[in-house]
Coordinates of C-alpha atoms in Angstrom, one line a residue:
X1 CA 93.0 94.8 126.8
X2 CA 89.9 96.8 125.6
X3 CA 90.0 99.9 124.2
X4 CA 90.4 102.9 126.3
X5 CA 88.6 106.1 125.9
X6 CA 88.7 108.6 124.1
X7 CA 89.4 105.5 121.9
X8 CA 87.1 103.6 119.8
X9 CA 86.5 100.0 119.5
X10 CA 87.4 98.9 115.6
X11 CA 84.4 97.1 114.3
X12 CA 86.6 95.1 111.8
X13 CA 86.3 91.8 110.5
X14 CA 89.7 91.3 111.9
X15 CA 88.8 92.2 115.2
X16 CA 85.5 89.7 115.5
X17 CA 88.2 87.4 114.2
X18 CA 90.9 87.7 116.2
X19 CA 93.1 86.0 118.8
X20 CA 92.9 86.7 122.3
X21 CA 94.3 89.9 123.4
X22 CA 97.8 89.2 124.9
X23 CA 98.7 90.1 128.3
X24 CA 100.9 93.5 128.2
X25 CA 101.3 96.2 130.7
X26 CA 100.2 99.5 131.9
X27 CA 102.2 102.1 132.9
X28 CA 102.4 102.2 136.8
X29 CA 105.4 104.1 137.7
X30 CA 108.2 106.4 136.0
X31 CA 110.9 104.7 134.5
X32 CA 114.1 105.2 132.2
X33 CA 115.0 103.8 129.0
X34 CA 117.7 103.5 125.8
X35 CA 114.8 103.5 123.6
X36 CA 110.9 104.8 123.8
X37 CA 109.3 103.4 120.9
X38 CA 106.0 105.2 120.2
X39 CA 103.2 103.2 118.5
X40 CA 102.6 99.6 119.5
X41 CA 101.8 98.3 115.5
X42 CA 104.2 96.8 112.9
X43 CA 106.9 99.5 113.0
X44 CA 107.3 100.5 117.0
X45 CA 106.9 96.3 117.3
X46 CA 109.2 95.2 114.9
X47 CA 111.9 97.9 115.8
X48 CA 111.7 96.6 119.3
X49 CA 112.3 92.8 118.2
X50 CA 115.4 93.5 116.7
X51 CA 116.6 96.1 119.4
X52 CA 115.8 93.0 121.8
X53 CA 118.0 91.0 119.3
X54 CA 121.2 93.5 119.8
X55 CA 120.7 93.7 123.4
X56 CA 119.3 97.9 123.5
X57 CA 116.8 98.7 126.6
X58 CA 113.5 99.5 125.3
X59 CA 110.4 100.0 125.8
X60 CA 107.1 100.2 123.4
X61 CA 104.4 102.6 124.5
X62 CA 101.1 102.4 123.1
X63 CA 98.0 104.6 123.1
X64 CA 95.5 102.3 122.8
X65 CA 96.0 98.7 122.2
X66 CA 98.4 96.8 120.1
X67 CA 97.5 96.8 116.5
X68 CA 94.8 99.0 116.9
X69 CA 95.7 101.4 114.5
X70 CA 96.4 100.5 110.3
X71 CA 98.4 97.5 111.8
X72 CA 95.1 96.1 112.6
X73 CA 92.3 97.2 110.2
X74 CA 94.5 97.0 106.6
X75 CA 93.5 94.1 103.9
X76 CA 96.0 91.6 105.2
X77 CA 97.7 91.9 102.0
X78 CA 101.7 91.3 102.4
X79 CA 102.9 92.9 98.8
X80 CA 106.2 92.7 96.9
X81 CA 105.5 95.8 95.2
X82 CA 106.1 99.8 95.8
X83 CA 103.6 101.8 94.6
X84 CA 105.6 102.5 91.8
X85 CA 106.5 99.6 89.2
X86 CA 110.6 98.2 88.9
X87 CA 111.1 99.8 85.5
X88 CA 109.7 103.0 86.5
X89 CA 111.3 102.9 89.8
X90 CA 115.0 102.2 87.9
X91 CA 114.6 105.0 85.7
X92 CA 113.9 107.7 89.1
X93 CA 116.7 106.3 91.1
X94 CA 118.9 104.4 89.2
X95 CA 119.7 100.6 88.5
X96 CA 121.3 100.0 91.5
X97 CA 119.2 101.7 93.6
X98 CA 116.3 99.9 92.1
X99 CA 117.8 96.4 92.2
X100 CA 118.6 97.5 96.1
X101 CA 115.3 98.2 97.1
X102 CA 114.2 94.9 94.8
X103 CA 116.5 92.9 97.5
X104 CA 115.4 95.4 100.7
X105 CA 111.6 94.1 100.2
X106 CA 111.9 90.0 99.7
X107 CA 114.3 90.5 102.6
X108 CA 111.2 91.7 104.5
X109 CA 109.0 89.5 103.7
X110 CA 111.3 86.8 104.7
X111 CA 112.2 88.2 107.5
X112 CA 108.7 88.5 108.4
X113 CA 107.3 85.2 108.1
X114 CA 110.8 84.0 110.1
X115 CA 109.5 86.3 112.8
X116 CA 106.0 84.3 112.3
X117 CA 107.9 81.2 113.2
X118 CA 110.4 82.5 115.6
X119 CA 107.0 83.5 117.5
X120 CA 104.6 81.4 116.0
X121 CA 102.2 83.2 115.4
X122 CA 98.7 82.1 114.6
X123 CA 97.8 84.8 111.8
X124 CA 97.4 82.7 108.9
X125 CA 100.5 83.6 106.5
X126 CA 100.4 82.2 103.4
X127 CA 102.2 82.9 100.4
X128 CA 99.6 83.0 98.5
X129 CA 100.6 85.5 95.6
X130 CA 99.3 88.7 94.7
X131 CA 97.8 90.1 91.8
X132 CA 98.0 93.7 90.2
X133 CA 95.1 94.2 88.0
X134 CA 95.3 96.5 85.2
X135 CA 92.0 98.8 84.4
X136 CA 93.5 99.9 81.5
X137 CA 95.8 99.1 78.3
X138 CA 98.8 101.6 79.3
X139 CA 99.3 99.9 82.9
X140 CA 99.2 97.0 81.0
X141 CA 102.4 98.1 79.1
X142 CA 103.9 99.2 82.6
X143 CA 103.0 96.1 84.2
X144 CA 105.0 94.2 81.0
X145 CA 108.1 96.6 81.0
X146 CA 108.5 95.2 85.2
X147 CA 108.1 91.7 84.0
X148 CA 110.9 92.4 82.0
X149 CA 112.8 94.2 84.1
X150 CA 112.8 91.6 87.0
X151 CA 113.9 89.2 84.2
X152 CA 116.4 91.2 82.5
X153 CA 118.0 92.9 85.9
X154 CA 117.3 90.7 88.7
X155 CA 117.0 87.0 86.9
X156 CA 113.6 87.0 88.7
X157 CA 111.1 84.7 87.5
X158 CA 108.4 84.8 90.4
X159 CA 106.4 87.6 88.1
X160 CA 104.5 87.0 85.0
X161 CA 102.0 88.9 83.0
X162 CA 98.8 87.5 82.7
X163 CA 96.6 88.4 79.7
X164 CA 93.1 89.3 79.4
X165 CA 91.7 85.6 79.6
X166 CA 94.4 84.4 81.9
X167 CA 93.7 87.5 84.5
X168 CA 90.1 86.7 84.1
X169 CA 90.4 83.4 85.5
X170 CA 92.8 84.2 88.5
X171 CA 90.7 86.8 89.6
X172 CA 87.1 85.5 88.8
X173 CA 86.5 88.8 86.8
X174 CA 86.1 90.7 83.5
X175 CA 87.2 93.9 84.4
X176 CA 90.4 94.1 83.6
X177 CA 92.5 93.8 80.4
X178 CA 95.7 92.2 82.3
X179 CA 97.4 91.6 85.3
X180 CA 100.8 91.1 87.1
X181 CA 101.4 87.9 89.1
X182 CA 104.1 88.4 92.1
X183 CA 104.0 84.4 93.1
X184 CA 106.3 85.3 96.4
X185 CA 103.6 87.7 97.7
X186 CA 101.1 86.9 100.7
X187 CA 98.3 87.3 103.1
X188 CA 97.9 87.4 106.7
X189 CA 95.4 88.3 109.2
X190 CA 96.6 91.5 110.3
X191 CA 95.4 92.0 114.1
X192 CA 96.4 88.4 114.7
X193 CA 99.8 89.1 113.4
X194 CA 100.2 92.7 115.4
X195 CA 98.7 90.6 118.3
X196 CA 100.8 87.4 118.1
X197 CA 103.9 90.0 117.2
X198 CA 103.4 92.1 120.6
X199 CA 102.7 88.5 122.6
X200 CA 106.3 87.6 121.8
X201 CA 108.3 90.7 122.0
X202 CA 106.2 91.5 125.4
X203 CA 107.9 88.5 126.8
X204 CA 111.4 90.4 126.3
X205 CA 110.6 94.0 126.4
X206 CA 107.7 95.9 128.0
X207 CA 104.6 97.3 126.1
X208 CA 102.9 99.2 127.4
X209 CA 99.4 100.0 126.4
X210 CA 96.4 102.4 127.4
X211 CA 99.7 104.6 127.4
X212 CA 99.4 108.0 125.3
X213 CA 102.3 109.7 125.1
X214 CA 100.9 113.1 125.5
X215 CA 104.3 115.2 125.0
X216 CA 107.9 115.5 125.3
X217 CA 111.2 117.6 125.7
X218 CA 114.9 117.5 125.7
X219 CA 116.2 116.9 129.5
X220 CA 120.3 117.1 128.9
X221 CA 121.4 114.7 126.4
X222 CA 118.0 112.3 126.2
X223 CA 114.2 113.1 126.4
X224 CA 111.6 113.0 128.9
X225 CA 108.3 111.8 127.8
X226 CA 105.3 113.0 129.6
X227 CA 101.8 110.4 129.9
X228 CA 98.9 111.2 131.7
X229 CA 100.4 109.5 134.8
X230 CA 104.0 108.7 134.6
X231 CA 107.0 109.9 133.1
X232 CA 108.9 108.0 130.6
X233 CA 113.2 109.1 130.3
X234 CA 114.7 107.8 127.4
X235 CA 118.1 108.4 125.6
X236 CA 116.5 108.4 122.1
X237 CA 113.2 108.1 120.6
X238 CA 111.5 106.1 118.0
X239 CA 107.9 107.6 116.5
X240 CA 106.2 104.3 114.9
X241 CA 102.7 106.3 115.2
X242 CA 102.5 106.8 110.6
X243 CA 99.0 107.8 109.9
X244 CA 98.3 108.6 113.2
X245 CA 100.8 110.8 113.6
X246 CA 99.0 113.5 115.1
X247 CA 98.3 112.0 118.1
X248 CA 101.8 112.9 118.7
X249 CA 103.6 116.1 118.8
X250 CA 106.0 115.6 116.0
X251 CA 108.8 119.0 114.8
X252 CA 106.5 120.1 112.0
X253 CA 108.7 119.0 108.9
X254 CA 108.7 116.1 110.3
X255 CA 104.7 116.2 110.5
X256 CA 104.2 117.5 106.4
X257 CA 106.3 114.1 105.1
X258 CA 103.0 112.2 105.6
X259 CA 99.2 112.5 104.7
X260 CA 96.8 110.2 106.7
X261 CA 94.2 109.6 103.9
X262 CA 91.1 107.2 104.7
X263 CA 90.5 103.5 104.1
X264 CA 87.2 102.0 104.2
X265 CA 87.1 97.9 104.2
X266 CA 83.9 95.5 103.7
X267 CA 84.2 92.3 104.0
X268 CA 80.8 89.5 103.2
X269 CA 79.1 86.9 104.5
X270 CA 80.5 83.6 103.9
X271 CA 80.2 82.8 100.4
X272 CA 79.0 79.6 98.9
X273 CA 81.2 77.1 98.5
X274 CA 80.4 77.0 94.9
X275 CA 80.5 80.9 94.3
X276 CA 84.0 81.5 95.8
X277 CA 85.7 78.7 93.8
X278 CA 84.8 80.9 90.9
X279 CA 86.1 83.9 92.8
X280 CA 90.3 84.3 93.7
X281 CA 90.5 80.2 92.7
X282 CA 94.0 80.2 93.6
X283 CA 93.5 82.4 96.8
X284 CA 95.5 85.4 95.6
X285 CA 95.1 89.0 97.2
X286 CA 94.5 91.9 94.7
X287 CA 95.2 95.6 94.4
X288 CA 94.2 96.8 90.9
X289 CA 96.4 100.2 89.0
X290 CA 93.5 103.2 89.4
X291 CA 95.0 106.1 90.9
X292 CA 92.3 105.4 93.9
X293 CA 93.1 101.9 93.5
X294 CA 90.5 98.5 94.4
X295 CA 91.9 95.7 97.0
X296 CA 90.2 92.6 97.4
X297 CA 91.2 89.2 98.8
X298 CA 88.8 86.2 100.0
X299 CA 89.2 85.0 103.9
X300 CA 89.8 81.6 104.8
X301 CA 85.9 81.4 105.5
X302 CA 85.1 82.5 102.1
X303 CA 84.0 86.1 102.8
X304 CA 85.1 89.0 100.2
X305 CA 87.3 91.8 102.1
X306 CA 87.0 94.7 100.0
X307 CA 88.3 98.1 100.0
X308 CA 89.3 101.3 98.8
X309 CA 89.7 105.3 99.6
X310 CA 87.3 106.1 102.4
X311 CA 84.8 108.6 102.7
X312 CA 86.2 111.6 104.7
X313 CA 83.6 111.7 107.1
X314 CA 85.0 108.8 108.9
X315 CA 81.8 107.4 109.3
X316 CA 81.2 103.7 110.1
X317 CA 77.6 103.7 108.9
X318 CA 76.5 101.9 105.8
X319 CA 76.1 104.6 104.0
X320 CA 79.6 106.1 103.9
X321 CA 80.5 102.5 102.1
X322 CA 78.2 102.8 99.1
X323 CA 80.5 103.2 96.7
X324 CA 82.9 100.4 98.2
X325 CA 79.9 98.1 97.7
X326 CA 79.0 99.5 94.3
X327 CA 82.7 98.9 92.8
X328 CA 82.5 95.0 94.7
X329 CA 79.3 94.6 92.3
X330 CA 81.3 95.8 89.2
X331 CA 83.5 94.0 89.7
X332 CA 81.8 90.9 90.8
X333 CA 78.7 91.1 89.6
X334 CA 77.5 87.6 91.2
X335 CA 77.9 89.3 94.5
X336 CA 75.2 92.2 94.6
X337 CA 73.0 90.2 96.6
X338 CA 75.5 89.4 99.3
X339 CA 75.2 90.4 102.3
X340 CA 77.8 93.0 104.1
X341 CA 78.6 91.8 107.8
X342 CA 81.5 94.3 108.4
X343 CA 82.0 97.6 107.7
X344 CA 85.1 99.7 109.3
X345 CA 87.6 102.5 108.4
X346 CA 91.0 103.6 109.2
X347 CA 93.2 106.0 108.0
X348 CA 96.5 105.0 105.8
X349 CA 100.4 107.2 106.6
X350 CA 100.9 107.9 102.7
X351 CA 104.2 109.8 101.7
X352 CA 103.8 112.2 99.3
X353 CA 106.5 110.3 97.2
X354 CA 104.8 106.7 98.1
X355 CA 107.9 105.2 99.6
X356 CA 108.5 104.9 103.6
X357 CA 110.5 107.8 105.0
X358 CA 112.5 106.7 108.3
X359 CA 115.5 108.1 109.8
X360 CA 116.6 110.5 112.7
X361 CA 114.9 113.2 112.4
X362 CA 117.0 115.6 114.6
X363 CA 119.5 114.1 117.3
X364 CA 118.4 111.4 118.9
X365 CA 114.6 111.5 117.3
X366 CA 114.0 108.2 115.0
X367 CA 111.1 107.9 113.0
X368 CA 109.4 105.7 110.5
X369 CA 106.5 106.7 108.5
X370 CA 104.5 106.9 104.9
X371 CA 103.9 103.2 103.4
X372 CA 101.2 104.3 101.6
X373 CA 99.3 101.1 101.7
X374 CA 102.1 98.7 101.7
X375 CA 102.6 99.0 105.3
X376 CA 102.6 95.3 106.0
X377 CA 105.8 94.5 104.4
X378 CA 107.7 97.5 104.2
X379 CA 106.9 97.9 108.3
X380 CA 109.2 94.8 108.9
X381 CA 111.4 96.3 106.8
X382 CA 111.8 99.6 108.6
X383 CA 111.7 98.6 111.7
X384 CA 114.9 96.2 110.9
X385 CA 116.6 98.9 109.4
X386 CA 115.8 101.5 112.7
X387 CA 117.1 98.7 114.7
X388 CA 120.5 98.8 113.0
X389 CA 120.6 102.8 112.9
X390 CA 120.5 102.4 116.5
X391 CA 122.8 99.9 117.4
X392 CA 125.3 102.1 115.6

């Protein structure tokens, strides 16, 4: 489907990239429901697989087009990391806690690349392993203390610490004094993934797209949800929309648990042949530990995807990505005269603890928001775990 006014068109790598868009509906009548799942990305897609799964009427309805919110535009980057590190994370919540939310994640990411195969889905899943750079000698020490943690409290040995020489080589750079290797970590190509994703659940439950949900209301013991043509009845609701929230009228302390903050993503031309095997050698995907943290990964075609906090104006001109070019050059010098194809921006649903909030927000209102730019797995995750809060 194309984009629908007052919608934009994403002018994403991913989207000159991508699969064809799958055949899903449009709303053409009023129906009734078990379930209205708003927001046709990762979370409102996932939740409806596994609802399929238990057998719950459901529907997905989407604004725009599947994916075409952070689902679509993110780096790809399928991390087995929070934004805070495991021995940090213990000492907040506790051992088990930590150890549970250590299980909760490689969960997801099986789960996800099972839902890869149960589709299969053409979006280039790899486990390629993912790197957490360290700018600086006291994440270093943080980045050690989880190596020793996941040893020590998990008997996990898919994390090492790489020194200054060893992170130097698996990231092509000398910019930082260290890293952290999560081996079980991945990549994907996002839109192909929320595009493959709503292919196969639209062959079991409708999605709608080109279908704002514009409001909604109580109506005895379920809701009515109100779209510029039809009306939607449903027994309970599920809001999947995260940092595009706004475009639906969520209860207000519902609406402050998340801060849409902007993304802005380059990616190259094709590198060299010779030039990229010097840069990401073994194909890992990076996020380095600045509070307004770097992400970086090559594409199978050898082009540099870059990103990092956007500028506010939202602005898809060159200049709004200066600085996302100028910290590419830092840190990889050899690419200053390298040519940008893409430029695009999003915005990311960040918590203002950074950990996914998701629950029932009042009687019969689910929700699933905030994965401050870990969205890819932790979606899967959520959306499993919605499913099962449903089905009771």
């Amino acid at each position: 489907m194309q984009s629908s006014e007052p919608y934009s068109a994403v002018p994403s790598f991913w989207a000159a990239t991508a699969n064809a868009h799958p055949e899903l509906l449009r709303l053409a009548s009023d129906l009734d429901t078990d379930v209205a799942i708003v927001g046709g990305g990762f979370t409102g897609l996932t939740t409806a697989h596994y609802l399929n799964r238990s057998g719950i009427d459901c529907v997905v309805l989407e604004a725009n087009d599947a994916g075409w919110g952070a689902s679509g535009r993110n780096g790809g980057m399928a991390v087995l990391r929070y934004k805070s590190g495991w021995a940090a994370l213990a000492a907040q919540v506790g051992l088990d806690t930590a150890q549970h939310m250590f299980r909760v994640l490689h969960d997801g990411i099986d789960s996800l690349e099972a839902t890869i195969a149960e589709y299969g889905i053409d979006c280039g899943f790899s486990r390629c392993g993912h790197v957490t750079a360290a700018h600086g000698p006291k994440p270093l020490a943080a980045l050690a203390a989880d190596v020793r943690w996941l040893e020590r409290e998990m008997g996990y040995e898919g994390a090492a610490l790489l020194s200054r020489d060893e992170a130097a080589q698996a990231i092509g750079s000398t910019e930082y004094v260290g890293a952290y290797l999560e081996r079980r970590s991945g990549a994907i190509h996002p839109l192909n993934y929320a595009r493959g994703l709503a292919a196969g659940v639209g062959r079991k439950v409708p999605v709608f797209v080109s279908t704002p949900v514009i409001g909604y209301r109580r109506d005895g013991s379920g809701f009515v949800l109100d779209t510029p043509s039809h009306r939607v009845r449903a027994k309970r609701i599920v809001v999947a929309t995260n940092a595009y929230t706004g475009l639906f009228p969520l209860p207000n302390d519902l609406a402050r648990r998340i801060v849409p903050v902007p993304s802005n993503i380059i990616a190259t031309e094709p590198l060299p042949a010779a030039l990229a095997a010097n840069l990401l050698p073994e194909g890992h995907v990076v996020t380095d530990t600045r509070r307004i943290n770097l992400y970086f990964r090559l594409t199978p075609d050898r082009r540099m995807v870059f990103g990092s906090r956007g500028h506010l104006s939202g602005s898809n001109e060159p200049w709004a990505f200066e600085h996302i070019e100028a910290a590419m050059h830092r840190v990889f010098p050899a690419l200053r005269n390298t040519r940008i194809d893409y430029r695009w921006n999003g915005k990311v649903g960040f918590s203002l603890d950074y950990f996914p909030h998701f629950g029932e927000a009042e009687p019969g209102l689910y929700y699933g928001i905030g994965y401050s730019g870990r969205g890819v797995v932790l979606t899967h995750m959520v959306g499993k775990m919605l499913a099962a809060m449903l089905r009771g």
